[in-house]
Short mmCIF file of C-alpha atoms in Angstrom, two decimals:
data_model
loop_
_atom_site.label_atom_id
_atom_site.label_comp_id
_atom_site.label_asym_id
_atom_site.label_seq_id
_atom_site.Cartn_x
_atom_site.Cartn_y
_atom_site.Cartn_z
CA UNK E 1 -8.30 58.46 33.50
CA UNK E 2 -11.23 58.13 31.10
CA UNK E 3 -10.10 61.16 29.10
CA UNK E 4 -6.53 59.85 28.95
CA UNK E 5 -7.64 56.43 27.69
CA UNK E 6 -10.06 57.97 25.18
CA UNK E 7 -7.36 60.25 23.76
CA UNK E 8 -4.90 57.36 23.58
CA UNK E 9 -7.22 54.89 21.87
CA UNK E 10 -8.35 57.50 19.34
CA UNK E 11 -4.82 57.40 17.92
CA UNK E 12 -5.30 53.71 17.07
CA UNK E 13 -6.76 53.20 13.62
CA UNK E 14 -7.85 49.61 14.23
CA UNK E 15 -11.19 49.92 16.02
CA UNK E 16 -11.22 46.23 16.99
CA UNK E 17 -8.06 46.67 19.07
CA UNK E 18 -9.28 49.68 21.06
CA UNK E 19 -11.47 47.92 23.63
CA UNK E 20 -8.84 45.40 24.65
CA UNK E 21 -6.09 48.03 24.92
CA UNK E 22 -8.41 50.32 26.91
CA UNK E 23 -9.13 47.55 29.42
CA UNK E 24 -5.45 46.76 29.89
CA UNK E 25 -4.64 50.46 30.32
CA UNK E 26 -7.42 50.86 32.88
CA UNK E 27 -6.17 47.80 34.78
CA UNK E 28 -2.62 49.13 34.83
CA UNK E 29 -3.61 52.63 35.97
CA UNK E 30 -5.91 51.19 38.64
CA UNK E 31 -3.14 48.97 39.99
CA UNK E 32 -0.71 51.89 40.13
CA UNK E 33 -3.29 54.09 41.87
CA UNK E 34 -4.01 51.39 44.46
CA UNK E 35 -0.30 51.14 45.21
CA UNK E 36 -0.11 54.89 45.82
CA UNK E 37 -3.21 54.73 48.02
CA UNK E 38 -1.53 52.11 50.18
CA UNK E 39 1.32 54.58 50.61
CA UNK E 40 -1.12 57.11 52.07
CA UNK E 41 -2.24 59.09 49.03
CA UNK E 42 -5.88 60.04 48.46
CA UNK E 43 -7.77 58.23 45.69
CA UNK E 44 -8.08 61.17 43.27
CA UNK E 45 -4.45 62.16 43.75
CA UNK E 46 -3.31 58.56 43.30
CA UNK E 47 -5.22 58.20 40.02
CA UNK E 48 -3.94 61.55 38.76
CA UNK E 49 -0.34 60.60 39.53
CA UNK E 50 -0.73 57.18 37.88
CA UNK E 51 -2.13 58.81 34.75
CA UNK E 52 0.59 61.48 34.73
CA UNK E 53 3.31 58.82 34.89
CA UNK E 54 1.94 57.18 31.78
CA UNK E 55 3.16 60.08 29.64
CA UNK E 56 1.72 61.70 26.53
CA UNK E 57 -1.45 59.79 25.45
CA UNK E 58 -0.98 60.80 21.81
CA UNK E 59 2.60 59.50 21.68
CA UNK E 60 1.64 56.26 23.42
CA UNK E 61 -1.39 55.82 21.15
CA UNK E 62 0.73 56.24 18.03
CA UNK E 63 3.22 53.68 19.36
CA UNK E 64 0.46 51.18 20.12
CA UNK E 65 -1.10 51.84 16.71
CA UNK E 66 2.05 50.47 15.10
CA UNK E 67 1.72 47.29 17.19
CA UNK E 68 -2.02 46.65 17.30
CA UNK E 69 -3.04 46.62 13.67
CA UNK E 70 -4.01 43.84 11.25
CA UNK E 71 -0.96 42.19 9.72
CA UNK E 72 -0.66 40.29 6.47
CA UNK E 73 1.35 37.08 6.26
CA UNK E 74 2.86 37.58 2.83
CA UNK E 75 5.11 34.52 3.18
CA UNK E 76 2.08 32.27 3.64
CA UNK E 77 0.26 33.93 0.74
CA UNK E 78 3.31 33.56 -1.54
CA UNK E 79 3.78 29.90 -0.60
CA UNK E 80 0.10 29.24 -1.29
CA UNK E 81 0.38 30.85 -4.73
CA UNK E 82 3.58 28.97 -5.65
CA UNK E 83 2.13 25.63 -4.53
CA UNK E 84 -1.10 26.30 -6.44
CA UNK E 85 0.87 26.90 -9.64
CA UNK E 86 3.05 23.85 -8.95
CA UNK E 87 -0.10 21.79 -8.48
CA UNK E 88 -1.28 22.69 -11.98
CA UNK E 89 2.05 21.56 -13.46
CA UNK E 90 1.76 18.29 -11.52
CA UNK E 91 -1.67 17.61 -13.03
CA UNK E 92 -0.77 18.31 -16.67
CA UNK E 93 0.94 14.91 -17.31
CA UNK E 94 -2.10 13.08 -15.93
CA UNK E 95 -4.99 15.07 -17.41
CA UNK E 96 -3.31 16.78 -20.36
CA UNK E 97 -2.98 20.49 -21.23
CA UNK E 98 -6.75 20.88 -21.31
CA UNK E 99 -6.72 20.85 -17.50
CA UNK E 100 -4.94 24.23 -17.40
CA UNK E 101 -7.93 26.59 -18.03
CA UNK E 102 -10.11 24.68 -15.57
CA UNK E 103 -7.47 24.68 -12.85
CA UNK E 104 -6.65 28.35 -13.39
CA UNK E 105 -10.31 29.21 -12.82
CA UNK E 106 -10.35 26.95 -9.77
CA UNK E 107 -7.21 28.64 -8.44
CA UNK E 108 -8.74 32.09 -8.91
CA UNK E 109 -11.89 30.98 -7.10
CA UNK E 110 -9.78 29.50 -4.30
CA UNK E 111 -7.84 32.74 -3.84
CA UNK E 112 -11.09 34.69 -3.79
CA UNK E 113 -12.27 32.43 -0.95
CA UNK E 114 -8.92 32.82 0.83
CA UNK E 115 -9.20 36.62 0.68
CA UNK E 116 -12.84 36.59 1.81
CA UNK E 117 -12.05 34.42 4.84
CA UNK E 118 -8.84 36.37 5.48
CA UNK E 119 -10.72 39.65 5.92
CA UNK E 120 -13.40 37.93 8.01
CA UNK E 121 -13.05 38.13 11.79
CA UNK E 122 -12.36 34.51 12.71
CA UNK E 123 -13.62 35.14 16.26
CA UNK E 124 -17.16 34.70 14.93
CA UNK E 125 -16.54 30.95 15.29
CA UNK E 126 -16.24 31.45 19.04
CA UNK E 127 -19.63 33.14 19.18
CA UNK E 128 -21.67 30.98 16.82
CA UNK E 129 -19.87 27.62 16.89
CA UNK E 130 -23.00 25.54 17.53
CA UNK E 131 -25.03 27.53 15.00
CA UNK E 132 -22.29 27.15 12.39
CA UNK E 133 -22.26 23.40 13.07
CA UNK E 134 -25.99 23.14 12.36
CA UNK E 135 -25.78 25.31 9.24
CA UNK E 136 -22.88 23.24 7.89
CA UNK E 137 -24.80 20.02 8.51
CA UNK E 138 -27.81 21.33 6.58
CA UNK E 139 -25.54 22.49 3.75
CA UNK E 140 -23.86 19.08 3.47
CA UNK E 141 -27.19 17.26 3.59
CA UNK E 142 -28.60 19.40 0.79
CA UNK E 143 -25.39 19.05 -1.22
CA UNK E 144 -25.34 15.27 -0.93
CA UNK E 145 -29.00 14.76 -1.78
CA UNK E 146 -29.62 17.44 -4.39
CA UNK E 147 -26.41 18.86 -5.84
CA UNK E 148 -23.16 16.88 -5.73
CA UNK E 149 -22.86 13.94 -8.17
CA UNK E 150 -22.80 10.38 -6.84
CA UNK E 151 -20.29 7.85 -8.22
CA UNK E 152 -20.46 4.17 -7.28
CA UNK E 153 -22.74 4.95 -4.38
CA UNK E 154 -20.47 7.66 -2.99
CA UNK E 155 -20.29 11.44 -3.25
CA UNK E 156 -16.57 12.19 -3.88
CA UNK E 157 -16.89 15.86 -2.91
CA UNK E 158 -17.98 14.87 0.60
CA UNK E 159 -14.61 13.24 1.30
CA UNK E 160 -13.12 16.72 1.66
CA UNK E 161 -16.16 18.87 2.51
CA UNK E 162 -16.61 17.11 5.85
CA UNK E 163 -13.28 18.60 6.97
CA UNK E 164 -15.11 21.91 7.41
CA UNK E 165 -16.46 20.42 10.64
CA UNK E 166 -12.96 20.68 12.15
CA UNK E 167 -12.61 24.50 12.44
CA UNK E 168 -16.27 24.67 13.48
CA UNK E 169 -15.46 22.17 16.24
CA UNK E 170 -12.75 24.60 17.39
CA UNK E 171 -15.46 27.19 17.96
CA UNK E 172 -17.55 24.68 19.93
CA UNK E 173 -14.55 23.78 22.11
CA UNK E 174 -14.11 27.47 22.84
CA UNK E 175 -17.76 27.80 23.86
CA UNK E 176 -17.34 24.86 26.26
CA UNK E 177 -14.29 26.35 28.01
CA UNK E 178 -14.10 26.64 31.81
CA UNK E 179 -17.10 24.35 32.36
CA UNK E 180 -15.37 21.40 33.94
CA UNK E 181 -15.47 17.68 33.26
CA UNK E 182 -18.93 17.68 31.73
CA UNK E 183 -17.65 20.03 29.00
CA UNK E 184 -15.01 17.44 28.08
CA UNK E 185 -17.74 14.80 27.87
CA UNK E 186 -19.81 17.16 25.72
CA UNK E 187 -16.83 17.69 23.41
CA UNK E 188 -16.39 13.92 23.06
CA UNK E 189 -20.12 13.59 22.34
CA UNK E 190 -19.83 16.24 19.61
CA UNK E 191 -16.93 14.27 18.11
CA UNK E 192 -19.08 11.13 18.08
CA UNK E 193 -21.98 12.99 16.44
CA UNK E 194 -19.63 14.44 13.85
CA UNK E 195 -18.30 10.99 12.99
CA UNK E 196 -21.85 9.72 12.52
CA UNK E 197 -22.73 12.64 10.25
CA UNK E 198 -19.48 12.34 8.28
CA UNK E 199 -20.10 8.62 7.78
CA UNK E 200 -23.61 9.29 6.50
CA UNK E 201 -22.39 12.03 4.16
CA UNK E 202 -19.15 10.62 2.74
CA UNK E 203 -18.67 6.98 3.85
CA UNK E 204 -14.94 7.54 3.19
CA UNK E 205 -13.31 5.94 6.20
CA UNK E 206 -10.01 7.77 5.66
CA UNK E 207 -11.65 11.17 6.08
CA UNK E 208 -13.60 9.98 9.11
CA UNK E 209 -10.51 8.54 10.79
CA UNK E 210 -8.52 11.72 10.09
CA UNK E 211 -11.24 13.93 11.52
CA UNK E 212 -11.55 11.77 14.63
CA UNK E 213 -7.81 11.87 15.23
CA UNK E 214 -7.63 15.64 14.71
CA UNK E 215 -10.58 16.39 16.99
CA UNK E 216 -9.22 14.14 19.75
CA UNK E 217 -5.84 15.89 19.51
CA UNK E 218 -7.55 19.30 19.64
CA UNK E 219 -9.56 18.29 22.73
CA UNK E 220 -6.43 16.93 24.39
CA UNK E 221 -4.55 20.16 23.63
CA UNK E 222 -7.42 22.20 25.08
CA UNK E 223 -7.31 20.10 28.26
CA UNK E 224 -3.52 20.45 28.48
CA UNK E 225 -3.87 24.25 28.30
CA UNK E 226 -6.40 24.22 31.15
CA UNK E 227 -9.27 25.48 29.03
CA UNK E 228 -11.79 23.34 30.92
CA UNK E 229 -10.63 24.32 34.40
CA UNK E 230 -8.86 22.18 36.96
CA UNK E 231 -8.61 18.38 37.16
CA UNK E 232 -6.57 18.18 33.95
CA UNK E 233 -5.43 14.62 34.68
CA UNK E 234 -9.00 13.36 34.98
CA UNK E 235 -10.06 15.23 31.86
CA UNK E 236 -7.06 13.94 29.90
CA UNK E 237 -7.96 10.40 30.97
CA UNK E 238 -11.43 10.88 29.44
CA UNK E 239 -9.91 12.11 26.18
CA UNK E 240 -7.42 9.22 26.12
CA UNK E 241 -10.18 6.64 26.57
CA UNK E 242 -12.18 8.27 23.77
CA UNK E 243 -9.11 8.23 21.54
CA UNK E 244 -8.44 4.53 22.13
CA UNK E 245 -12.01 3.37 21.44
CA UNK E 246 -11.59 3.22 17.62
CA UNK E 247 -8.38 1.22 18.03
CA UNK E 248 -10.18 -1.31 20.22
CA UNK E 249 -12.99 -1.49 17.67
CA UNK E 250 -10.53 -2.12 14.81
CA UNK E 251 -8.72 -4.86 16.74
CA UNK E 252 -11.99 -6.62 17.54
CA UNK E 253 -13.15 -6.30 13.92
CA UNK E 254 -9.88 -7.75 12.64
CA UNK E 255 -10.05 -10.69 15.04
CA UNK E 256 -13.64 -11.47 14.06
CA UNK E 257 -13.13 -11.02 10.30
CA UNK E 258 -9.64 -12.27 9.52
CA UNK E 259 -10.58 -13.15 5.95
CA UNK E 260 -12.35 -9.88 5.16
CA UNK E 261 -11.31 -7.76 2.18
CA UNK E 262 -9.98 -4.92 4.36
CA UNK E 263 -7.82 -7.28 6.44
CA UNK E 264 -6.41 -8.84 3.26
CA UNK E 265 -5.51 -5.38 1.99
CA UNK E 266 -3.60 -4.65 5.20
CA UNK E 267 -1.77 -7.98 4.93
CA UNK E 268 -0.93 -7.21 1.31
CA UNK E 269 0.53 -3.86 2.35
CA UNK E 270 2.66 -5.44 5.07
CA UNK E 271 3.95 -8.21 2.78
CA UNK E 272 3.24 -7.12 -0.78
CA UNK E 273 5.77 -9.51 -2.36
CA UNK E 274 3.79 -12.49 -1.08
CA UNK E 275 0.47 -11.07 -2.31
CA UNK E 276 1.68 -9.50 -5.56
CA UNK E 277 -0.65 -11.67 -7.62
CA UNK E 278 -3.61 -10.63 -5.45
CA UNK E 279 -4.21 -7.47 -3.38
CA UNK E 280 -0.49 -6.65 -3.40
CA UNK E 281 -0.20 -6.04 -7.14
CA UNK E 282 -0.63 -2.28 -6.71
CA UNK E 283 2.19 -2.08 -4.18
CA UNK E 284 4.44 -4.06 -6.53
CA UNK E 285 3.63 -1.62 -9.32
CA UNK E 286 4.51 1.38 -7.13
CA UNK E 287 7.82 -0.19 -6.09
CA UNK E 288 8.67 -0.97 -9.73
CA UNK E 289 7.94 2.64 -10.72
CA UNK E 290 10.08 4.02 -7.90
CA UNK E 291 12.93 1.70 -8.90
CA UNK E 292 12.82 3.19 -12.41
CA UNK E 293 12.75 6.79 -11.15
CA UNK E 294 15.90 8.85 -11.71
CA UNK E 295 17.34 11.53 -9.46
CA UNK E 296 17.13 14.18 -12.20
CA UNK E 297 14.89 13.90 -15.24
CA UNK E 298 12.70 10.95 -15.77
CA UNK E 299 10.43 8.72 -17.71
CA UNK E 300 7.30 8.91 -19.76
CA UNK E 301 3.62 8.26 -19.31
CA UNK E 302 3.69 5.22 -21.59
CA UNK E 303 5.79 3.37 -19.03
CA UNK E 304 3.26 4.18 -16.29
CA UNK E 305 0.30 3.07 -18.38
CA UNK E 306 1.58 -0.48 -18.62
CA UNK E 307 0.98 -0.91 -14.89
CA UNK E 308 -2.42 -1.64 -13.33
CA UNK E 309 -2.39 1.64 -11.40
CA UNK E 310 -3.42 3.56 -14.52
CA UNK E 311 -6.95 4.00 -13.16
CA UNK E 312 -5.50 5.41 -9.90
CA UNK E 313 -3.02 7.90 -11.37
CA UNK E 314 -5.22 10.84 -10.34
CA UNK E 315 -4.89 9.73 -6.70
CA UNK E 316 -1.11 9.30 -7.02
CA UNK E 317 -0.09 12.69 -8.35
CA UNK E 318 3.12 12.83 -6.26
CA UNK E 319 4.26 9.42 -7.59
CA UNK E 320 3.60 10.42 -11.21
CA UNK E 321 5.29 13.79 -10.75
CA UNK E 322 8.41 12.31 -9.14
CA UNK E 323 8.70 9.59 -11.78
CA UNK E 324 8.37 12.03 -14.69
CA UNK E 325 10.69 14.76 -13.35
CA UNK E 326 12.99 12.96 -10.92
CA UNK E 327 13.52 12.78 -7.19
CA UNK E 328 15.20 16.21 -7.08
CA UNK E 329 12.08 18.01 -8.29
CA UNK E 330 10.02 15.90 -5.90
CA UNK E 331 12.24 17.00 -3.01
CA UNK E 332 11.74 20.63 -4.05
CA UNK E 333 7.97 20.15 -3.98
CA UNK E 334 8.16 18.52 -0.55
CA UNK E 335 10.41 21.37 0.59
CA UNK E 336 7.77 23.94 -0.40
CA UNK E 337 5.14 22.00 1.52
CA UNK E 338 7.43 21.82 4.55
CA UNK E 339 7.85 25.60 4.43
CA UNK E 340 4.06 25.95 4.36
CA UNK E 341 3.73 23.59 7.35
CA UNK E 342 6.42 25.47 9.25
CA UNK E 343 4.77 28.82 8.60
CA UNK E 344 1.37 27.46 9.67
CA UNK E 345 2.90 25.93 12.80
CA UNK E 346 4.47 29.28 13.67
CA UNK E 347 1.03 30.88 13.47
CA UNK E 348 -0.34 28.26 15.86
CA UNK E 349 2.57 28.66 18.27
CA UNK E 350 2.27 32.47 18.33
CA UNK E 351 -1.34 32.50 19.51
CA UNK E 352 -1.91 33.87 23.00
CA UNK E 353 -5.69 33.54 23.02
CA UNK E 354 -7.54 30.26 23.17
CA UNK E 355 -9.79 30.69 20.15
CA UNK E 356 -6.95 31.68 17.85
CA UNK E 357 -4.96 28.69 19.08
CA UNK E 358 -7.81 26.23 18.49
CA UNK E 359 -8.81 27.57 15.06
CA UNK E 360 -5.24 27.77 13.73
CA UNK E 361 -4.39 24.32 15.11
CA UNK E 362 -7.48 22.77 13.51
CA UNK E 363 -6.56 24.17 10.08
CA UNK E 364 -2.90 23.20 10.42
CA UNK E 365 -3.70 19.62 11.43
CA UNK E 366 -6.10 19.05 8.51
CA UNK E 367 -3.60 20.37 5.94
CA UNK E 368 -0.59 18.64 7.50
CA UNK E 369 -2.23 15.25 8.03
CA UNK E 370 -3.69 15.06 4.53
CA UNK E 371 -0.39 16.08 2.90
CA UNK E 372 1.66 13.55 4.84
CA UNK E 373 -0.94 10.84 4.32
CA UNK E 374 -1.26 11.59 0.59
CA UNK E 375 2.48 11.35 -0.04
CA UNK E 376 2.86 8.20 2.05
CA UNK E 377 -0.02 6.49 0.23
CA UNK E 378 1.38 7.55 -3.13
CA UNK E 379 4.77 5.99 -2.31
CA UNK E 380 3.30 2.80 -0.77
CA UNK E 381 4.30 3.78 2.76
CA UNK E 382 0.67 3.46 3.87
CA UNK E 383 -2.14 1.19 2.63
CA UNK E 384 -3.79 2.50 -0.52
CA UNK E 385 -6.81 4.64 0.27
CA UNK E 386 -8.67 7.72 -0.91
CA UNK E 387 -6.70 10.89 -0.19
CA UNK E 388 -7.24 14.59 -0.84
CA UNK E 389 -3.89 16.34 -1.18
CA UNK E 390 -3.86 20.14 -0.90
CA UNK E 391 -2.85 21.74 -4.21
CA UNK E 392 -2.29 18.33 -5.88
CA UNK E 393 -5.82 16.89 -6.03
CA UNK E 394 -8.12 17.98 -8.83
CA UNK E 395 -11.56 19.24 -7.89
CA UNK E 396 -13.33 22.47 -7.04
CA UNK E 397 -14.51 21.18 -3.65
CA UNK E 398 -10.97 20.22 -2.62
CA UNK E 399 -9.54 23.58 -3.67
CA UNK E 400 -12.26 25.57 -1.90
CA UNK E 401 -12.10 23.61 1.36
CA UNK E 402 -8.35 24.07 1.64
CA UNK E 403 -8.84 27.71 0.66
CA UNK E 404 -11.15 28.14 3.67
CA UNK E 405 -8.57 26.51 5.96
CA UNK E 406 -5.69 28.63 4.65
CA UNK E 407 -7.89 31.73 4.82
CA UNK E 408 -8.65 30.99 8.48
CA UNK E 409 -4.94 30.61 9.22
CA UNK E 410 -4.29 33.98 7.59
CA UNK E 411 -7.22 35.53 9.47
CA UNK E 412 -5.87 34.26 12.80
CA UNK E 413 -2.48 35.78 11.99
CA UNK E 414 -4.10 39.01 10.77
CA UNK E 415 -5.86 39.62 14.09
CA UNK E 416 -3.11 38.14 16.28
CA UNK E 417 -2.23 41.54 17.77
CA UNK E 418 -5.73 42.97 17.47
CA UNK E 419 -8.05 40.59 19.30
CA UNK E 420 -6.94 40.41 22.91
CA UNK E 421 -6.79 37.16 24.85
CA UNK E 422 -9.05 38.47 27.60
CA UNK E 423 -11.98 39.22 25.33
CA UNK E 424 -11.80 36.44 22.77
CA UNK E 425 -9.87 33.64 24.36
CA UNK E 426 -10.73 33.51 28.04
CA UNK E 427 -7.11 34.07 29.06
CA UNK E 428 -6.30 37.25 30.94
CA UNK E 429 -3.39 39.02 29.34
CA UNK E 430 -0.51 39.90 31.64
CA UNK E 431 -0.96 43.45 32.88
CA UNK E 432 1.33 46.15 31.50
CA UNK E 433 2.48 43.83 28.72
CA UNK E 434 1.52 46.44 26.13
CA UNK E 435 2.96 49.37 28.06
CA UNK E 436 6.40 48.26 29.18
CA UNK E 437 8.07 49.45 26.00
CA UNK E 438 6.47 52.88 26.21
CA UNK E 439 7.09 53.43 29.93
CA UNK E 440 10.82 52.79 29.61
CA UNK E 441 11.34 55.49 27.05
#
């Protein structure tokens, strides 16, 4: 059996896939041999017959080599490139033609990061999740205190850099798998610690809320898949309570501070026509701009500059783009983003191992939530807040963070049929799954 498996796996060019395939082959042959032994055959004869029935190891190895090899997701790469170029065109009306060289360099750097992460084995997050968390924390602390510029008491780059905690949290969740209720409590504690660190680094409540929501959803999904063992109902109750705590805090804060600035901003959003001379003036301006937007073709920047949102145009790139070029072009841009979301969601759905599922889901949720939130804020469908739209927000930090997330998605897809569920995800792959096609020939 050992010689058969060795000969077979030598035909597979992807070294990473050999161990997992060898284990599944050994399991299948052992099961077949045990069945023959129960029928009265001796052990050596049973193993020999089971191996003989497998067929030619070279032919099987060549067939498996075509299946178990790294695969590139060219659709995702093409969509990323098209959206990156579209993002530059969206920024030109706001920042002028001089933004082109800077953004081209940023785009090249982002694609270099995407390729570097793409060729990296994402399973390293499952082995060094806690270590990566500590290293990232040190990096952010050094960046905030010694490198990144501070504006009005805040470090703008931190609003997006803290999202790197999310895929790292996926690795920590993986390390906590199959350890029962206490592991769920530990995951919730890590979420709380992350929120504290993110608040100290960025103080951007939008980013903190988004991260909290994403991490709670990830923990709930892990519980639903049984990653922490039995008692899923009890574990889901713990996650639900943790998810509702911020809502309770917000309700109490609103009741105790009805006249606070934040509460007034929410009231202005809900009834902007009544507050249009106060906090609602920005919402009135957005509605006026949308009313002047045509289906095809559009207006000019001079019209936009007469409104008080001029200082916020950089945070409302979708609104500016739609006004200048029309709703049709805006729909095309949204369509491209929807294709990207759909492709990313397909990567998440296709994962059979736990780590690949967690990492891909973490990246998808960050990209999806920020895109949806950014567009809704830009069109006054959500209260005005700081957003970081993928491809449409200027800044090296923003481009590189989303490059890491897209690179991780591509890496998960690349090794989807290479890294087996048993070794990297804690799920035992169904026996014979790889061999059925060969045996029926």
